[in-house]
PDB file of N, CA and C in Angstrom:
ATOM      1  N   MET A  31       0.347  -1.109  -0.025  1.00 49.00           N
ATOM      2  CA  MET A  31       0.047   0.088  -0.006  1.00 49.00           C
ATOM      3  C   MET A  31       0.919   1.126  -0.047  1.00 49.00           C
ATOM      4  N   GLY A  32       1.866   1.395   0.294  1.00 53.00           N
ATOM      5  CA  GLY A  32       2.453   2.370   0.720  1.00 53.00           C
ATOM      6  C   GLY A  32       4.184   2.439  -0.084  1.00 53.00           C
ATOM      7  N   GLY A  33       4.169   1.451  -0.843  1.00 55.00           N
ATOM      8  CA  GLY A  33       5.521   1.403  -2.089  1.00 55.00           C
ATOM      9  C   GLY A  33       6.371   1.377  -1.456  1.00 55.00           C
ATOM     10  N   PRO A  34       7.655   1.594  -2.224  1.00 55.00           N
ATOM     11  CA  PRO A  34       9.019   1.099  -2.363  1.00 55.00           C
ATOM     12  C   PRO A  34       9.698   2.594  -1.154  1.00 55.00           C
ATOM     13  N   HIS A  35       9.137   3.767  -1.474  1.00 58.00           N
ATOM     14  CA  HIS A  35       9.455   4.760  -0.328  1.00 58.00           C
ATOM     15  C   HIS A  35       9.278   4.845   0.680  1.00 58.00           C
ATOM     16  N   ARG A  36       7.927   4.232   1.367  1.00 61.00           N
ATOM     17  CA  ARG A  36       8.211   3.977   2.744  1.00 61.00           C
ATOM     18  C   ARG A  36       9.229   3.900   3.223  1.00 61.00           C
ATOM     19  N   ALA A  37       9.971   2.567   2.892  1.00 60.00           N
ATOM     20  CA  ALA A  37      10.669   1.897   3.823  1.00 60.00           C
ATOM     21  C   ALA A  37      11.740   3.108   3.822  1.00 60.00           C
ATOM     22  N   GLY A  38      12.045   3.677   2.719  1.00 62.00           N
ATOM     23  CA  GLY A  38      13.036   5.077   3.058  1.00 62.00           C
ATOM     24  C   GLY A  38      12.625   5.591   4.123  1.00 62.00           C
ATOM     25  N   HIS A  39      11.629   5.996   4.431  1.00 67.00           N
ATOM     26  CA  HIS A  39      11.044   7.342   5.257  1.00 67.00           C
ATOM     27  C   HIS A  39      11.466   6.537   6.497  1.00 67.00           C
ATOM     28  N   ARG A  40      10.850   4.887   6.912  1.00 68.00           N
ATOM     29  CA  ARG A  40      11.235   4.943   7.871  1.00 68.00           C
ATOM     30  C   ARG A  40      12.536   4.686   8.775  1.00 68.00           C
ATOM     31  N   ARG A  41      13.662   4.053   7.263  1.00 76.00           N
ATOM     32  CA  ARG A  41      14.943   4.052   7.562  1.00 76.00           C
ATOM     33  C   ARG A  41      15.387   5.184   7.781  1.00 76.00           C
ATOM     34  N   ARG A  42      15.041   6.601   7.597  1.00 74.00           N
ATOM     35  CA  ARG A  42      15.735   7.749   7.845  1.00 74.00           C
ATOM     36  C   ARG A  42      14.946   8.018   9.103  1.00 74.00           C
ATOM     37  N   GLY A  43      13.881   7.908   9.572  1.00 73.00           N
ATOM     38  CA  GLY A  43      13.283   8.340  10.775  1.00 73.00           C
ATOM     39  C   GLY A  43      14.040   7.094  11.972  1.00 73.00           C
ATOM     40  N   ALA A  44      14.791   6.563  11.808  1.00 78.00           N
ATOM     41  CA  ALA A  44      15.531   5.029  12.421  1.00 78.00           C
ATOM     42  C   ALA A  44      16.962   5.828  12.634  1.00 78.00           C
ATOM     43  N   VAL A  45      17.238   6.023  11.611  1.00 82.00           N
ATOM     44  CA  VAL A  45      18.635   6.975  11.527  1.00 82.00           C
ATOM     45  C   VAL A  45      18.981   7.897  12.220  1.00 82.00           C
ATOM     46  N   PHE A  46      17.575   8.587  12.191  1.00 78.00           N
ATOM     47  CA  PHE A  46      17.871  10.337  13.279  1.00 78.00           C
ATOM     48  C   PHE A  46      17.267   9.865  14.421  1.00 78.00           C
ATOM     49  N   ALA A  47      16.718   8.840  15.087  1.00 78.00           N
ATOM     50  CA  ALA A  47      16.217   8.459  16.413  1.00 78.00           C
ATOM     51  C   ALA A  47      17.554   8.088  16.778  1.00 78.00           C
ATOM     52  N   VAL A  48      18.494   7.102  16.357  1.00 84.00           N
ATOM     53  CA  VAL A  48      19.268   6.722  16.510  1.00 84.00           C
ATOM     54  C   VAL A  48      20.916   7.977  17.003  1.00 84.00           C
ATOM     55  N   GLY A  49      20.848   8.615  15.960  1.00 81.00           N
ATOM     56  CA  GLY A  49      21.555   9.862  16.077  1.00 81.00           C
ATOM     57  C   GLY A  49      21.241  10.844  17.446  1.00 81.00           C
ATOM     58  N   PHE A  50      19.940  10.783  17.165  1.00 79.00           N
ATOM     59  CA  PHE A  50      19.309  11.476  18.336  1.00 79.00           C
ATOM     60  C   PHE A  50      20.197  11.116  19.970  1.00 79.00           C
ATOM     61  N   VAL A  51      19.769   9.633  19.837  1.00 83.00           N
ATOM     62  CA  VAL A  51      20.282   9.256  21.488  1.00 83.00           C
ATOM     63  C   VAL A  51      21.345   8.988  21.725  1.00 83.00           C
ATOM     64  N   LEU A  52      22.435   9.339  20.296  1.00 85.00           N
ATOM     65  CA  LEU A  52      23.787   9.295  20.396  1.00 85.00           C
ATOM     66  C   LEU A  52      23.986  10.777  20.580  1.00 85.00           C
ATOM     67  N   VAL A  53      24.027  11.005  20.241  1.00 82.00           N
ATOM     68  CA  VAL A  53      24.542  13.117  20.385  1.00 82.00           C
ATOM     69  C   VAL A  53      23.262  13.303  21.837  1.00 82.00           C
ATOM     70  N   GLY A  54      22.058  12.825  22.153  1.00 80.00           N
ATOM     71  CA  GLY A  54      22.102  12.811  23.856  1.00 80.00           C
ATOM     72  C   GLY A  54      22.536  13.021  24.832  1.00 80.00           C
ATOM     73  N   PHE A  55      23.514  11.792  24.083  1.00 83.00           N
ATOM     74  CA  PHE A  55      24.018  11.039  25.384  1.00 83.00           C
ATOM     75  C   PHE A  55      25.676  11.070  25.171  1.00 83.00           C
ATOM     76  N   ALA A  56      26.273  12.018  24.264  1.00 85.00           N
ATOM     77  CA  ALA A  56      27.591  12.318  24.148  1.00 85.00           C
ATOM     78  C   ALA A  56      27.544  14.413  24.414  1.00 85.00           C
ATOM     79  N   ALA A  57      26.271  14.963  24.386  1.00 80.00           N
ATOM     80  CA  ALA A  57      26.302  16.108  24.676  1.00 80.00           C
ATOM     81  C   ALA A  57      26.739  16.047  26.231  1.00 80.00           C
ATOM     82  N   GLU A  58      26.895  17.705  26.395  1.00 86.00           N
ATOM     83  CA  GLU A  58      27.467  18.172  27.404  1.00 86.00           C
ATOM     84  C   GLU A  58      26.437  19.352  27.894  1.00 86.00           C
ATOM     85  N   ASP A  59      25.956  20.088  26.827  1.00 86.00           N
ATOM     86  CA  ASP A  59      24.775  20.999  27.183  1.00 86.00           C
ATOM     87  C   ASP A  59      23.579  20.450  26.128  1.00 86.00           C
ATOM     88  N   PRO A  60      22.764  20.865  26.892  1.00 86.00           N
ATOM     89  CA  PRO A  60      21.227  20.500  26.619  1.00 86.00           C
ATOM     90  C   PRO A  60      20.718  21.327  25.353  1.00 86.00           C
ATOM     91  N   GLY A  61      21.608  22.177  24.843  1.00 87.00           N
ATOM     92  CA  GLY A  61      21.011  22.787  23.459  1.00 87.00           C
ATOM     93  C   GLY A  61      20.978  21.779  21.834  1.00 87.00           C
ATOM     94  N   LEU A  62      22.058  21.195  21.782  1.00 85.00           N
ATOM     95  CA  LEU A  62      21.684  20.567  21.003  1.00 85.00           C
ATOM     96  C   LEU A  62      20.632  19.229  21.036  1.00 85.00           C
ATOM     97  N   PRO A  63      20.651  18.498  21.692  1.00 86.00           N
ATOM     98  CA  PRO A  63      19.697  17.252  22.221  1.00 86.00           C
ATOM     99  C   PRO A  63      18.483  17.973  22.165  1.00 86.00           C
ATOM    100  N   LEU A  64      17.935  19.382  22.832  1.00 88.00           N
ATOM    101  CA  LEU A  64      16.654  19.959  23.081  1.00 88.00           C
ATOM    102  C   LEU A  64      16.400  20.080  21.446  1.00 88.00           C
ATOM    103  N   LEU A  65      17.204  21.185  20.528  1.00 88.00           N
ATOM    104  CA  LEU A  65      16.699  21.133  19.288  1.00 88.00           C
ATOM    105  C   LEU A  65      16.462  19.980  18.057  1.00 88.00           C
ATOM    106  N   LEU A  66      17.287  19.121  18.632  1.00 84.00           N
ATOM    107  CA  LEU A  66      16.892  17.915  17.640  1.00 84.00           C
ATOM    108  C   LEU A  66      15.821  17.229  18.315  1.00 84.00           C
ATOM    109  N   PHE A  67      15.041  17.446  19.422  1.00 86.00           N
ATOM    110  CA  PHE A  67      13.902  16.806  19.805  1.00 86.00           C
ATOM    111  C   PHE A  67      12.765  17.311  19.315  1.00 86.00           C
ATOM    112  N   LEU A  68      13.185  18.709  19.246  1.00 91.00           N
ATOM    113  CA  LEU A  68      12.049  19.728  18.941  1.00 91.00           C
ATOM    114  C   LEU A  68      11.340  19.317  17.450  1.00 91.00           C
ATOM    115  N   VAL A  69      13.024  19.156  16.518  1.00 86.00           N
ATOM    116  CA  VAL A  69      12.950  18.931  15.212  1.00 86.00           C
ATOM    117  C   VAL A  69      12.288  17.416  15.171  1.00 86.00           C
ATOM    118  N   LEU A  70      12.680  16.665  16.097  1.00 84.00           N
ATOM    119  CA  LEU A  70      11.868  15.027  15.998  1.00 84.00           C
ATOM    120  C   LEU A  70      10.177  15.699  16.108  1.00 84.00           C
ATOM    121  N   VAL A  71       9.670  16.123  17.126  1.00 89.00           N
ATOM    122  CA  VAL A  71       8.330  16.007  17.046  1.00 89.00           C
ATOM    123  C   VAL A  71       7.899  16.951  16.372  1.00 89.00           C
ATOM    124  N   GLY A  72       8.717  17.814  15.370  1.00 90.00           N
ATOM    125  CA  GLY A  72       7.998  18.935  14.341  1.00 90.00           C
ATOM    126  C   GLY A  72       7.486  17.342  13.285  1.00 90.00           C
ATOM    127  N   ILE A  73       8.780  16.726  12.854  1.00 86.00           N
ATOM    128  CA  ILE A  73       8.325  15.753  11.890  1.00 86.00           C
ATOM    129  C   ILE A  73       7.523  15.053  12.492  1.00 86.00           C
ATOM    130  N   VAL A  74       7.175  14.441  13.966  1.00 87.00           N
ATOM    131  CA  VAL A  74       6.053  13.508  13.966  1.00 87.00           C
ATOM    132  C   VAL A  74       4.710  14.317  13.599  1.00 87.00           C
ATOM    133  N   VAL A  75       4.652  15.363  13.869  1.00 93.00           N
ATOM    134  CA  VAL A  75       3.540  15.925  14.114  1.00 93.00           C
ATOM    135  C   VAL A  75       3.137  16.309  12.430  1.00 93.00           C
ATOM    136  N   VAL A  76       4.191  16.384  11.556  1.00 93.00           N
ATOM    137  CA  VAL A  76       3.847  16.746  10.344  1.00 93.00           C
ATOM    138  C   VAL A  76       3.352  15.512   9.593  1.00 93.00           C
ATOM    139  N   GLU A  77       3.928  14.366  10.020  1.00 90.00           N
ATOM    140  CA  GLU A  77       3.559  13.147   9.488  1.00 90.00           C
ATOM    141  C   GLU A  77       1.989  12.583   9.862  1.00 90.00           C
ATOM    142  N   LEU A  78       1.967  12.661  11.319  1.00 94.00           N
ATOM    143  CA  LEU A  78       0.766  12.713  11.276  1.00 94.00           C
ATOM    144  C   LEU A  78      -0.399  13.376  10.805  1.00 94.00           C
ATOM    145  N   VAL A  79      -0.401  14.337  10.715  1.00 96.00           N
ATOM    146  CA  VAL A  79      -1.232  15.153   9.843  1.00 96.00           C
ATOM    147  C   VAL A  79      -1.516  15.023   8.495  1.00 96.00           C
ATOM    148  N   VAL A  80      -0.420  14.764   7.685  1.00 95.00           N
ATOM    149  CA  VAL A  80      -0.144  14.166   6.563  1.00 95.00           C
ATOM    150  C   VAL A  80      -1.057  12.836   6.257  1.00 95.00           C
ATOM    151  N   LEU A  81      -0.753  11.825   7.724  1.00 95.00           N
ATOM    152  CA  LEU A  81      -1.951  10.531   7.636  1.00 95.00           C
ATOM    153  C   LEU A  81      -3.279  10.532   7.832  1.00 95.00           C
ATOM    154  N   VAL A  82      -3.388  11.823   8.594  1.00 97.00           N
ATOM    155  CA  VAL A  82      -4.847  12.198   8.945  1.00 97.00           C
ATOM    156  C   VAL A  82      -5.695  12.461   7.252  1.00 97.00           C
ATOM    157  N   LEU A  83      -4.586  13.746   6.618  1.00 97.00           N
ATOM    158  CA  LEU A  83      -5.796  14.272   5.565  1.00 97.00           C
ATOM    159  C   LEU A  83      -5.262  13.374   4.074  1.00 97.00           C
ATOM    160  N   ARG A  84      -4.555  12.239   4.834  1.00 96.00           N
ATOM    161  CA  ARG A  84      -4.842  11.154   3.477  1.00 96.00           C
ATOM    162  C   ARG A  84      -5.739  10.031   3.734  1.00 96.00           C
ATOM    163  N   SER A  85      -6.558   9.931   5.029  1.00 96.00           N
ATOM    164  CA  SER A  85      -7.367   9.018   5.231  1.00 96.00           C
ATOM    165  C   SER A  85      -8.628   9.530   5.144  1.00 96.00           C
ATOM    166  N   LEU A  86      -8.680  11.012   5.439  1.00 97.00           N
ATOM    167  CA  LEU A  86      -9.670  12.058   4.993  1.00 97.00           C
ATOM    168  C   LEU A  86      -9.827  12.035   3.597  1.00 97.00           C
ATOM    169  N   LEU A  87      -9.022  12.193   2.951  1.00 96.00           N
ATOM    170  CA  LEU A  87      -9.245  12.014   1.056  1.00 96.00           C
ATOM    171  C   LEU A  87      -9.643  10.923   0.466  1.00 96.00           C
ATOM    172  N   ARG A  88      -9.127   9.607   1.338  1.00 95.00           N
ATOM    173  CA  ARG A  88      -9.647   8.306   1.355  1.00 95.00           C
ATOM    174  C   ARG A  88     -10.995   8.490   1.202  1.00 95.00           C
ATOM    175  N   GLN A  89     -11.618   8.712   2.380  1.00 95.00           N
ATOM    176  CA  GLN A  89     -12.829   8.630   2.636  1.00 95.00           C
ATOM    177  C   GLN A  89     -13.642   9.615   1.832  1.00 95.00           C
ATOM    178  N   ALA A  90     -13.127  10.797   1.040  1.00 94.00           N
ATOM    179  CA  ALA A  90     -14.234  11.849   0.827  1.00 94.00           C
ATOM    180  C   ALA A  90     -13.933  11.143  -1.203  1.00 94.00           C
ATOM    181  N   THR A  91     -13.164  10.728  -0.882  1.00 93.00           N
ATOM    182  CA  THR A  91     -13.289   9.747  -2.631  1.00 93.00           C
ATOM    183  C   THR A  91     -14.437   8.830  -2.734  1.00 93.00           C
ATOM    184  N   ALA A  92     -14.076   8.108  -1.660  1.00 91.00           N
ATOM    185  CA  ALA A  92     -15.629   6.832  -1.159  1.00 91.00           C
ATOM    186  C   ALA A  92     -16.875   7.418  -1.291  1.00 91.00           C
ATOM    187  N   LEU A  93     -16.937   8.612  -0.962  1.00 90.00           N
ATOM    188  CA  LEU A  93     -18.157   9.158  -0.708  1.00 90.00           C
ATOM    189  C   LEU A  93     -18.928   9.844  -1.866  1.00 90.00           C
ATOM    190  N   ARG A  94     -17.934  10.506  -2.249  1.00 90.00           N
ATOM    191  CA  ARG A  94     -18.342  10.895  -3.841  1.00 90.00           C
ATOM    192  C   ARG A  94     -18.524  10.435  -4.922  1.00 90.00           C
ATOM    193  N   SER A  95     -17.908   8.923  -4.629  1.00 88.00           N
ATOM    194  CA  SER A  95     -18.043   7.685  -6.345  1.00 88.00           C
ATOM    195  C   SER A  95     -19.656   7.403  -5.413  1.00 88.00           C
ATOM    196  N   ASP A  96     -19.949   7.175  -4.485  1.00 86.00           N
ATOM    197  CA  ASP A  96     -21.215   6.534  -3.982  1.00 86.00           C
ATOM    198  C   ASP A  96     -22.390   7.508  -4.516  1.00 86.00           C
ATOM    199  N   LEU A  97     -21.861   8.980  -4.241  1.00 85.00           N
ATOM    200  CA  LEU A  97     -22.585   9.758  -4.736  1.00 85.00           C
ATOM    201  C   LEU A  97     -23.257   9.900  -6.415  1.00 85.00           C
ATOM    202  N   ASP A  98     -22.000  10.081  -6.588  1.00 84.00           N
ATOM    203  CA  ASP A  98     -21.862   9.947  -8.049  1.00 84.00           C
ATOM    204  C   ASP A  98     -23.104   8.429  -8.226  1.00 84.00           C
ATOM    205  N   GLY A  99     -22.955   7.581  -8.321  1.00 83.00           N
ATOM    206  CA  GLY A  99     -23.671   6.585  -7.885  1.00 83.00           C
ATOM    207  C   GLY A  99     -25.170   6.374  -8.125  1.00 83.00           C
ATOM    208  N   VAL A 100     -25.494   7.289  -6.691  1.00 85.00           N
ATOM    209  CA  VAL A 100     -26.941   7.676  -6.548  1.00 85.00           C
ATOM    210  C   VAL A 100     -27.713   8.733  -7.878  1.00 85.00           C
ATOM    211  N   ILE A 101     -26.718  10.227  -8.300  1.00 79.00           N
ATOM    212  CA  ILE A 101     -26.652  10.694  -8.902  1.00 79.00           C
ATOM    213  C   ILE A 101     -27.069   9.882 -10.341  1.00 79.00           C
TER     214      ILE A 101
END
């Protein structure tokens, strides 16, 4: 359903998460880990919004085809 590009997105997310953990343990000040955490939260929020919008678009398409069938 997602296609081959979805695995690449997951892999990049995993690499970013591992990098976040490594930087978090190696950091001496909280600046960079906090920045990376905010970027990670931003990416997750955008991905969730895209997921919800994609689901709503599928629903709207199905309802539109049902409506076309009735008319």
